[in-house]
CSV table of C-alpha atoms in Angstrom, one decimal:
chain,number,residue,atom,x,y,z
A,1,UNK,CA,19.2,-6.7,19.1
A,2,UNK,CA,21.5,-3.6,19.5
A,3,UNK,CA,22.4,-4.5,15.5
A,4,UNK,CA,19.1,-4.5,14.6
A,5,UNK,CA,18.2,-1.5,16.0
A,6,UNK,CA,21.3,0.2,14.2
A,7,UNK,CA,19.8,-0.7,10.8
A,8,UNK,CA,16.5,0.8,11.9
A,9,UNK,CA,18.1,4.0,13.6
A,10,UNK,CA,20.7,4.2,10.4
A,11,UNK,CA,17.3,4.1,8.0
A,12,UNK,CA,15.4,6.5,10.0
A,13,UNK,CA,18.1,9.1,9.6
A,14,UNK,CA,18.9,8.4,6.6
A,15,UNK,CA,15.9,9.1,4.9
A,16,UNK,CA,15.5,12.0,7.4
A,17,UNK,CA,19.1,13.8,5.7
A,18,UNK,CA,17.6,12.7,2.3
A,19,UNK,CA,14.5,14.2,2.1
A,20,UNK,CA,15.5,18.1,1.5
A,21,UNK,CA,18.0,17.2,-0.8
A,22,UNK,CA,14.7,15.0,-2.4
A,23,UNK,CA,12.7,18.3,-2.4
A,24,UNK,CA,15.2,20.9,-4.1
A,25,UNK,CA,15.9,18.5,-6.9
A,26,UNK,CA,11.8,18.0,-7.4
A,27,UNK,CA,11.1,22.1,-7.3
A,28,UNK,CA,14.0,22.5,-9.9
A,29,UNK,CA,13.5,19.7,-12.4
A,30,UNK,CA,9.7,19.7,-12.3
A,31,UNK,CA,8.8,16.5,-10.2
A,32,UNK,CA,5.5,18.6,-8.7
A,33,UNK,CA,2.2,17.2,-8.1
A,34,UNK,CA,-0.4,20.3,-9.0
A,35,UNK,CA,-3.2,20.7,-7.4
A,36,UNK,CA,-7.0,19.7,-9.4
A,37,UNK,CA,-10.1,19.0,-9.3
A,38,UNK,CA,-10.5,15.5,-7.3
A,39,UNK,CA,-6.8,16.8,-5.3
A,40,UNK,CA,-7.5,17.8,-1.8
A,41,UNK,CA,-3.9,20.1,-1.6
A,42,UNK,CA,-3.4,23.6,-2.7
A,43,UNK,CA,0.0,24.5,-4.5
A,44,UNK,CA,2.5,22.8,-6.4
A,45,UNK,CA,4.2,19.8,-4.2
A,46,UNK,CA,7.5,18.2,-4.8
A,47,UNK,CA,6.3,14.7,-5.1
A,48,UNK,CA,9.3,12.2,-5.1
A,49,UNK,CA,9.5,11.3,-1.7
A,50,UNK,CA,9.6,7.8,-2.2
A,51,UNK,CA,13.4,8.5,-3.4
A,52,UNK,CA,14.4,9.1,-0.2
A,53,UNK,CA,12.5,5.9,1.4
A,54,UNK,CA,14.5,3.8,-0.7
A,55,UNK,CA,18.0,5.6,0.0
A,56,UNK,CA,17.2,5.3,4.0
A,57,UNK,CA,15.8,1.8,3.6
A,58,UNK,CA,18.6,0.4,1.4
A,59,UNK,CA,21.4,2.2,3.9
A,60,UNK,CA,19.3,0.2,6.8
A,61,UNK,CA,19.9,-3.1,4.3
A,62,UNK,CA,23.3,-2.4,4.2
A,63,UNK,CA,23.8,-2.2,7.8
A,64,UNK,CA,22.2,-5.5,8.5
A,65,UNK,CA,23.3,-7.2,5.3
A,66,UNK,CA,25.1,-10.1,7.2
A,67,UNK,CA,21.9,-10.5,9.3
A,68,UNK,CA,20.1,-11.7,6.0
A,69,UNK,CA,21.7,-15.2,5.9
A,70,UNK,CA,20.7,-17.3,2.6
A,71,UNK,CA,18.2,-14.1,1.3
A,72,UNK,CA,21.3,-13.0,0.4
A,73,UNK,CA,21.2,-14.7,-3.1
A,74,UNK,CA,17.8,-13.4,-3.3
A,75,UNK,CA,19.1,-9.4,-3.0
A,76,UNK,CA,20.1,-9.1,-6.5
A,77,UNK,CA,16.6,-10.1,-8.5
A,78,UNK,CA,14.7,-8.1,-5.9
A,79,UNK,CA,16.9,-4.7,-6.1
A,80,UNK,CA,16.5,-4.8,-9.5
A,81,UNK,CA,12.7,-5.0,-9.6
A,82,UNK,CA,12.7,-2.1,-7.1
A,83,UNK,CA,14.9,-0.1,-9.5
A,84,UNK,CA,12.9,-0.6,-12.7
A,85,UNK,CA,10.0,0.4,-10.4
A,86,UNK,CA,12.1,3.3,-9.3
A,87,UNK,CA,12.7,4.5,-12.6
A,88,UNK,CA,9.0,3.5,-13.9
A,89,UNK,CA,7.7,6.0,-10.8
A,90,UNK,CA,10.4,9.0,-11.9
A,91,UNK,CA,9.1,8.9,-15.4
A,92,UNK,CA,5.2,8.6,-14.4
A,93,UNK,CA,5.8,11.4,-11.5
A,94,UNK,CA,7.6,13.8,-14.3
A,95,UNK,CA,5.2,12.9,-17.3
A,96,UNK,CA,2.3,10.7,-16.3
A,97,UNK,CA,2.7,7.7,-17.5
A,98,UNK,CA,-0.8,5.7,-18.5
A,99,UNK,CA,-2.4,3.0,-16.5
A,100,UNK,CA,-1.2,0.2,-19.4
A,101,UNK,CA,2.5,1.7,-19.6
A,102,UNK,CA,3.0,1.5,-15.7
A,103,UNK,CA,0.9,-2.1,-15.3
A,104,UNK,CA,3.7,-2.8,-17.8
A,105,UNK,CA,6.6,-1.5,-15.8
A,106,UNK,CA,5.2,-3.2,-12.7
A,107,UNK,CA,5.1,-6.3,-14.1
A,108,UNK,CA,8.9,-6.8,-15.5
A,109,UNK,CA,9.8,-5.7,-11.8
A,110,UNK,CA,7.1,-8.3,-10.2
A,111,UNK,CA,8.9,-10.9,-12.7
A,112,UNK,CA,12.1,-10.1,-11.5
A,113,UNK,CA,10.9,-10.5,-7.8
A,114,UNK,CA,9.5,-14.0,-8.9
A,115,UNK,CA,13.0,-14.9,-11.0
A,116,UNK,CA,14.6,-14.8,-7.4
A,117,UNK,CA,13.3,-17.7,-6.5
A,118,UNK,CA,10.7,-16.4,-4.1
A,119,UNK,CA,7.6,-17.5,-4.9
A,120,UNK,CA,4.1,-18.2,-3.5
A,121,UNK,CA,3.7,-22.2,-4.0
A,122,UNK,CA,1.1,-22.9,-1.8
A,123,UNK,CA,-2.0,-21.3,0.3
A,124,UNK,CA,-3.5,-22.9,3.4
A,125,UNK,CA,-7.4,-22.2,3.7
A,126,UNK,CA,-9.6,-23.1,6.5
A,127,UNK,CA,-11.7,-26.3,5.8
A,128,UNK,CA,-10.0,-26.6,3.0
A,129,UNK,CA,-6.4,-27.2,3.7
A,130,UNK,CA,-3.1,-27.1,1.8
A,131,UNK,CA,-3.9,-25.4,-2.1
A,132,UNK,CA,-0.5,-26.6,-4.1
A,133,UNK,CA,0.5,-24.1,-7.5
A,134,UNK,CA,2.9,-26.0,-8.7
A,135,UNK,CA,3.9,-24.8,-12.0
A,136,UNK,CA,1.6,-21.9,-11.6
A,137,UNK,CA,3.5,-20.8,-8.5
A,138,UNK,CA,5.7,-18.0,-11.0
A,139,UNK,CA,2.0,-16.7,-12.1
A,140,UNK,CA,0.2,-16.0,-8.8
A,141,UNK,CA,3.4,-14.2,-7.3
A,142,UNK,CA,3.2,-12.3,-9.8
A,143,UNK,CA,0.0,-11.2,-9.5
A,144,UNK,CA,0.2,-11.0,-5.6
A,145,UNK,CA,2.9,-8.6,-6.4
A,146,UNK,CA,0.9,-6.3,-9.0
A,147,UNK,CA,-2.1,-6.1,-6.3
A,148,UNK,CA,-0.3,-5.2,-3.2
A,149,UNK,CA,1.7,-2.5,-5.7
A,150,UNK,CA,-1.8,-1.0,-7.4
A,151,UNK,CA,-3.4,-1.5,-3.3
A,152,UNK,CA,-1.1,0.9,-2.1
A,153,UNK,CA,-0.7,2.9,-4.8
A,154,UNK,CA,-4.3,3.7,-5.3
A,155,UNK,CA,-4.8,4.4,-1.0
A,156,UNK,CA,-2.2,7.5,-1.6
A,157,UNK,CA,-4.4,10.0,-1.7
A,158,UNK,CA,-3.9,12.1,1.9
A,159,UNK,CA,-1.0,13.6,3.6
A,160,UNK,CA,0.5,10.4,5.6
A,161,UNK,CA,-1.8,8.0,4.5
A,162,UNK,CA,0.1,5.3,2.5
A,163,UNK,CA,2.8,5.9,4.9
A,164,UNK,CA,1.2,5.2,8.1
A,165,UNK,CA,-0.8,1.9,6.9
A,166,UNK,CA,2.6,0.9,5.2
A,167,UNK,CA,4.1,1.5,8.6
A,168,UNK,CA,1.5,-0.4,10.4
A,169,UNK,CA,1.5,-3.6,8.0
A,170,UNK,CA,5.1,-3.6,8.2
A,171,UNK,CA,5.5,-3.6,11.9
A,172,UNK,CA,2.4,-6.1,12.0
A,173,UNK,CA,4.3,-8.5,10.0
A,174,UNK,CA,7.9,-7.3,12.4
A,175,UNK,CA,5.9,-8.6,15.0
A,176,UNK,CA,4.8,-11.8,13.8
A,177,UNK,CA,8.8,-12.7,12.5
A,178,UNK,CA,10.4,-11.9,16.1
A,179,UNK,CA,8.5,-15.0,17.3
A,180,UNK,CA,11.0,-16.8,15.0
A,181,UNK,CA,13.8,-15.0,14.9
A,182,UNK,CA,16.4,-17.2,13.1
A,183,UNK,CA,13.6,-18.4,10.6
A,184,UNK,CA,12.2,-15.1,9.5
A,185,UNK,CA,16.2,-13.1,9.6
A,186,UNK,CA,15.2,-11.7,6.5
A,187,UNK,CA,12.0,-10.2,7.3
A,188,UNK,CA,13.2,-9.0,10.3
A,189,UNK,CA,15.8,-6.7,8.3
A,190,UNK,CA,13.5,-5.8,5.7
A,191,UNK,CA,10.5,-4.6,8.2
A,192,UNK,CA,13.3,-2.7,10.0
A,193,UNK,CA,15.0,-1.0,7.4
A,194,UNK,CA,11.0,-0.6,6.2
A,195,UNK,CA,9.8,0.9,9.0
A,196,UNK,CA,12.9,3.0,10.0
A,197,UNK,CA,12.7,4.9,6.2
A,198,UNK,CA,9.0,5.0,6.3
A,199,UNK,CA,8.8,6.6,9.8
A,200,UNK,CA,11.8,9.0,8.6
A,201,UNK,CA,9.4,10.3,5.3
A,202,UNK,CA,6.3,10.4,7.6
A,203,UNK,CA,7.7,13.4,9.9
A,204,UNK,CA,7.7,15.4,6.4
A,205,UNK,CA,4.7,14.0,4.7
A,206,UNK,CA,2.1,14.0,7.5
A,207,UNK,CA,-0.6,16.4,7.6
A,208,UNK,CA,0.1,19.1,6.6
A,209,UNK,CA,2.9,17.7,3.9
A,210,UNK,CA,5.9,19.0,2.7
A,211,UNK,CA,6.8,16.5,0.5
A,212,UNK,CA,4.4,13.5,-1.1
A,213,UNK,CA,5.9,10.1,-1.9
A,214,UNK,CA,4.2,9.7,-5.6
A,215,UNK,CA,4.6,7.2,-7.5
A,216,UNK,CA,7.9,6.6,-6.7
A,217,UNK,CA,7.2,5.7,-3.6
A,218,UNK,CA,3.8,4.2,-3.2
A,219,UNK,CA,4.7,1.5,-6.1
A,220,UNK,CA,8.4,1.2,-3.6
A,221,UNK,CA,5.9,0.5,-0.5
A,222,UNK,CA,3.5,-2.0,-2.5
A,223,UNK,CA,6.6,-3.8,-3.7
A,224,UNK,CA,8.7,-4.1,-0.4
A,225,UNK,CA,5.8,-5.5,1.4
A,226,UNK,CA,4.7,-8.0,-1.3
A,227,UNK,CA,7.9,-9.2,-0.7
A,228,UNK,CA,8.1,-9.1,3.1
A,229,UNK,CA,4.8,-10.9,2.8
A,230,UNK,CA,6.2,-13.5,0.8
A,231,UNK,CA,9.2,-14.4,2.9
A,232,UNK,CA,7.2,-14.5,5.6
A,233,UNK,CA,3.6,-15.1,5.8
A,234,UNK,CA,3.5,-17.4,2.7
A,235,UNK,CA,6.7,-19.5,3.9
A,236,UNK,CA,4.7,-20.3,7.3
A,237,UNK,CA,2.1,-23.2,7.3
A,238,UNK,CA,-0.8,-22.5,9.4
A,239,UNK,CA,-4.8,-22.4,9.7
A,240,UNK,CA,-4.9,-19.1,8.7
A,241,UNK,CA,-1.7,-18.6,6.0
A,242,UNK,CA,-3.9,-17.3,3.6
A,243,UNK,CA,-6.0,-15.3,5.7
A,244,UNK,CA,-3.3,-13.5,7.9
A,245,UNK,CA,-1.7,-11.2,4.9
A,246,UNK,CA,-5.2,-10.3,3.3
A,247,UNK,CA,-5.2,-8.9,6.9
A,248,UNK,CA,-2.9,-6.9,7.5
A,249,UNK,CA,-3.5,-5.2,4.2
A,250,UNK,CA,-7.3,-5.5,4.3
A,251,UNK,CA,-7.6,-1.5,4.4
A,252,UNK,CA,-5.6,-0.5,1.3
A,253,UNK,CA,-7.4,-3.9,-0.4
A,254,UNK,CA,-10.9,-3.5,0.4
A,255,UNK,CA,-10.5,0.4,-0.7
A,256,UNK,CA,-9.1,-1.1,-4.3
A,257,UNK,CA,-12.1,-3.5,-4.4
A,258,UNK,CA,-14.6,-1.0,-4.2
A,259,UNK,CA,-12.8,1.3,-6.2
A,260,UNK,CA,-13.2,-1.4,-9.5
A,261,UNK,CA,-16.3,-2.2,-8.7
A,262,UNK,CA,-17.8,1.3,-8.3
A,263,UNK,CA,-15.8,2.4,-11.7
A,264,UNK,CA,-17.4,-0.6,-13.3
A,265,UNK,CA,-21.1,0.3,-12.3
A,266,UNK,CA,-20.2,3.9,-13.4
A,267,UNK,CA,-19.0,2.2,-16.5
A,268,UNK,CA,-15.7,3.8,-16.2
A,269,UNK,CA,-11.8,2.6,-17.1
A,270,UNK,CA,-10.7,0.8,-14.0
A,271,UNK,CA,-7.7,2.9,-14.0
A,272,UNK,CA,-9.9,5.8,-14.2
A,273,UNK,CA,-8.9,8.4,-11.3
A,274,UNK,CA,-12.0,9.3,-8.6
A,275,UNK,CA,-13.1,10.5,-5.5
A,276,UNK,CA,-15.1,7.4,-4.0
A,277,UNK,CA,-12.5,6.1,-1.9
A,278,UNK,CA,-12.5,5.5,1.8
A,279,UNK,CA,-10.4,8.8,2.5
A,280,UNK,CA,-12.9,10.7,0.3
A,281,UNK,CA,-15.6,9.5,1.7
A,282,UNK,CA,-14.7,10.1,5.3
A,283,UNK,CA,-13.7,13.6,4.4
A,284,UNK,CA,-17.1,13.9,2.5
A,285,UNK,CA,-18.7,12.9,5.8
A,286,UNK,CA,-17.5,16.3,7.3
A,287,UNK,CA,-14.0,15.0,8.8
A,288,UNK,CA,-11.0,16.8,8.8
A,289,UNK,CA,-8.2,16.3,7.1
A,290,UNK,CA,-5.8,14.9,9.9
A,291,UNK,CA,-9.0,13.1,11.7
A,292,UNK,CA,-9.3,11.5,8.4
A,293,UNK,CA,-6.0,10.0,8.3
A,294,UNK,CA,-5.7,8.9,12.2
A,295,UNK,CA,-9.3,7.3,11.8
A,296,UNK,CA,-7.4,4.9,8.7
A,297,UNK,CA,-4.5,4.2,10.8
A,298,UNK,CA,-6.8,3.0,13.8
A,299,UNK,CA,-9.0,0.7,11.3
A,300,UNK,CA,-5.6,-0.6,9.9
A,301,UNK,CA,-4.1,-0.9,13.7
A,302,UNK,CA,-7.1,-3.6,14.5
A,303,UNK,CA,-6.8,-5.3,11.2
A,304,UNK,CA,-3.5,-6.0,12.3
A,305,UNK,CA,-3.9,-6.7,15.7
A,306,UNK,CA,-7.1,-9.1,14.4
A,307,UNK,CA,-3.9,-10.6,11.8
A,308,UNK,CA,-1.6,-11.0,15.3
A,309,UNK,CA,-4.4,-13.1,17.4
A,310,UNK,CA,-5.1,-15.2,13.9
A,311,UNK,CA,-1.8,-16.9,13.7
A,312,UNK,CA,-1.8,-17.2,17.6
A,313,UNK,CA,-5.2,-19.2,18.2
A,314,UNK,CA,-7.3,-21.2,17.3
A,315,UNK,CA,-10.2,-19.5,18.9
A,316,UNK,CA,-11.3,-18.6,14.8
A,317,UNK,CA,-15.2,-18.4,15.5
A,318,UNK,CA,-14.6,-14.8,17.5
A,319,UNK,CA,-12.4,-13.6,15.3
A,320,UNK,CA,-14.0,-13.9,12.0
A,321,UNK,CA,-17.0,-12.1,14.0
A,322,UNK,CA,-14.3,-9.6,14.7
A,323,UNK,CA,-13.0,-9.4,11.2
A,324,UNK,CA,-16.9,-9.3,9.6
A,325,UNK,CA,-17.4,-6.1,12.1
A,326,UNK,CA,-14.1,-4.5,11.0
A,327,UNK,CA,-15.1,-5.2,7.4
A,328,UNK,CA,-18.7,-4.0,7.7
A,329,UNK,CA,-17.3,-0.6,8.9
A,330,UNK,CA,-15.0,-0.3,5.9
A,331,UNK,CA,-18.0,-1.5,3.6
A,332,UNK,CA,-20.5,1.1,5.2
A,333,UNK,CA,-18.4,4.2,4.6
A,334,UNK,CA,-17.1,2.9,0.9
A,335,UNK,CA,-21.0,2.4,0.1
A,336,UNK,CA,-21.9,5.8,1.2
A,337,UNK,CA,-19.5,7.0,-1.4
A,338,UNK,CA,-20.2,4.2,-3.8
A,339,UNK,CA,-24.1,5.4,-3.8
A,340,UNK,CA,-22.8,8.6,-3.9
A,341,UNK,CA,-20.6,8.8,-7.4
A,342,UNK,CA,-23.8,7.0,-8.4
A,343,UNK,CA,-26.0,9.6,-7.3
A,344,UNK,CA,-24.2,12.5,-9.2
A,345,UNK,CA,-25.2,11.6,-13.2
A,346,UNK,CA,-28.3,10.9,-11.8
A,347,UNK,CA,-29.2,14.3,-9.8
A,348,UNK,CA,-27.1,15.9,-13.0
A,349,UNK,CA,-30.2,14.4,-15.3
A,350,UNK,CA,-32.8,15.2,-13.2
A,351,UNK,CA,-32.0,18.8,-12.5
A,352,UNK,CA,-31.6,19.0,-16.9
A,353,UNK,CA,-34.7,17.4,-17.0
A,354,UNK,CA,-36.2,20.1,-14.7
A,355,UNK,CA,-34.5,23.1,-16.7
A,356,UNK,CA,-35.9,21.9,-19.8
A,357,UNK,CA,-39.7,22.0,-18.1
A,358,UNK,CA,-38.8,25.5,-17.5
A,359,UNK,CA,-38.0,26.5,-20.5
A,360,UNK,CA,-40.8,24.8,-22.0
C-alpha cells in the first residue's frame, strides 16, 4: 500500500512541477487555443497540458514498475501508441490537424495497443451470455480504442471537464481492481499513476483555467483508459462485463452519440465542431460556468457508483431502473439542445421569409 501510494504522490507532483514549464514552452512556440465563436474562454490559452499528464503519469509508472508483474511485456506496444498519439496531438494543437488525418493517427496508436497482445476477445451480455471474437478480436479493440479516444476528446470543451470525468472513471475502475489486488496489479498502477497526474493538471485547469489539456491530452486520457478498461473490465467474466465499462463512461459516450446524430439530422460532417453538447446545453440553460462542470461530475459520480453495485449484485431489475433514470436525465438536456441547433436554420428562414413580406 505505502508503494502504491508513492507512485500516486510521485505522479501528482510530478505533473504539478511540470505544468509551468508546459505553459512557457506553449506561450513561446505558439501551442495557444484562441478564443471563437462556439469557444466559451476569452484570450489566448496555452493548451498542451496533456504533456505534463503524461510526464507525471509515466514518472508514477516508473515508480511502480515492479508492481506491474507480466503487463510488463505489454509496456513497450502500449508506450508507443501513447507516443504517436503524443506527437499526433502536438502537431493538431500547433496546426489543426483534420478529422481524417488524426482518425488516422489514432488508429496506428490503437493498432499498436492491440499488437500488445491486449485484446477484447469476448463480451458477456445479459440473457445472452458469452459473445466469442475470435479472429475479430484485433478489430473491435481497435475500435473500442478509437471511441473511448474520440469520447473524451469530443467532452473537452469546459475548464476541468475531461479531467474530472477522467478522474472519476479512473478511480471507478481503481475501485473495482482493489477487490483483486494480485489479478488486476496492472490496473491498479495504471489508475494510480492516472489519477495522481490527472488530479495534479486539474488544480491548474479547473475553472477558471490556466492551462487546457488539448489534444494532447484528451486523446492521452481516451487512450489510457481504453486500456485500463481492457485489462480490467474485459478480462473479468461476469453478468454485466459488457455493461460495467459503457458505465463508467456513459457521460462522455452518450454526449458523442448525440453529437453524430444531431450533426447527421443537421446534415453536417460528423467531425464537424458545435455547440449542442451536454456542457452547452447546461450553460444554455442559464448555468454557470463552474455549476456546469460540478453538475457533469455528479452525473458521472452515479454512473459510476451505478458501475460499482453492477459487478457487486445481482439485484439487476433496480439497477437498470436506476441506469434508465440516469440516462433519461442526460437524454433530456442533450434533446433540449438537439431541438435547439435544429431550431436555428429554421427561425433563420422564417425571420427571411418575414423580411421579404416587408419589403414587398
Amino acid at each position: 500500500m505505502q508503494m502504491y501510494m508513492f507512485g500516486l504522490i510521485t505522479a501528482f507532483l510530478v505533473t504539478i512541477a511540470t505544468v509551468p514549464m508546459v505553459m512557457a514552452f506553449a506561450r513561446k512556440w505558439g501551442f495557444v487555443d484562441k478564443p471563437d465563436h462556439r469557444k466559451v474562454h476569452k484570450g489566448n490559452m496555452p493548451r498542451i497540458g496533456g504533456v505534463a499528464i503524461m510526464f507525471g503519469m509515466a514518472a508514477g509508472v516508473a515508480v511502480l514498475w515492479s508492481q506491474l508483474g507480466e503487463a510488463q511485456n505489454e509496456m513497450g506496444f502500449l508506450i508507443a501508441g501513447a507516443v504517436i498519439l503524443a506527437i499526433v496531438g502536438l502537431i493538431d494543437d500547433r496546426f489543426a490537424l483534420g478529422a481524417k488525418t488524426k482518425l488516422i493517427g489514432q488508429t496506428v496508436a490503437a493498432i499498436c495497443a492491440a499488437s500488445s497482445g491486449l485484446r477484447i476477445e469476448f463480451i458477456q451480455i445479459p440473457f445472452i451470455g458469452n459473445v466469442e471474437f475470435g479472429f475479430l478480436s484485433f478489430i473491435v479493440t481497435i475500435i473500442w480504442i478509437l471511441a473511448v479516444i474520440n469520447s473524451v476528446n469530443l467532452i473537452d470543451g469546459l475548464d476541468g471537464l475531461a479531467a474530472g470525468v477522467t478522474m472519476i472513471a479512473v478511480l471507478t475502475m481503481l475501485i473495482m481492481a482493489t477487490g483483486h489486488p494480485l489479478a488486476y496489479a496492472s490496473v491498479i498502477v495504471l489508475s494510480l499513476s492516472l489519477l495522481g497526474s490527472t488530479s495534479g493538471f486539474l488544480l491548474y485547469n479547473f475553472y477558471p483555467a490556466k492551462i487546457f489539456m488539448g489534444d494532447t491530452g484528451s486523446m492521452f486520457l481516451g487512450y489510457a483508459m481504453a486500456v485500463i478498461s481492457m485489462m480490467g473490465l474485459f478480462k473479468s467474466v461476469t453478468m454485466f462485463s459488457l455493461i460495467v465499462p459503457l458505465l463508467i463512461l456513459a457521460v462522455p459516450f452518450i454526449d458523442t452519440t448525440f453529437a453524430v446524430i444531431r450533426r447527421t439530422l443537421n446534415q453536417q460532417s460528423i467531425g464537424t465542431a458545435d455547440k449542442g453538447h451536454l456542457h452547452h446545453c447546461l450553460l444554455a440553460m442559464g448555468y454557470g460556468h463552474r455549476k456546469t462542470v460540478l453538475i457533469i461530475y455528479g452525473i458521472s459520480m452515479l454512473f459510476g457508483a451505478v458501475a460499482v453495485l453492477f459487478s457487486q449484485t445481482a439485484n439487476w431489475v433496480s439497477l437498470v431502473l436506476l441506469v434508465v433514470i440516469l440516462c433519461g436525465i442526460m437524454l433530456f438536456a442533450e434533446g433540449i439542445g438537439l431541438i435547439g441547433q435544429k431550431r436555428k436554420p429554421l427561425l433563420k428562414a422564417l425571420g427571411k421569409m418575414q423580411l421579404v413580406k416587408k419589403l414587398e
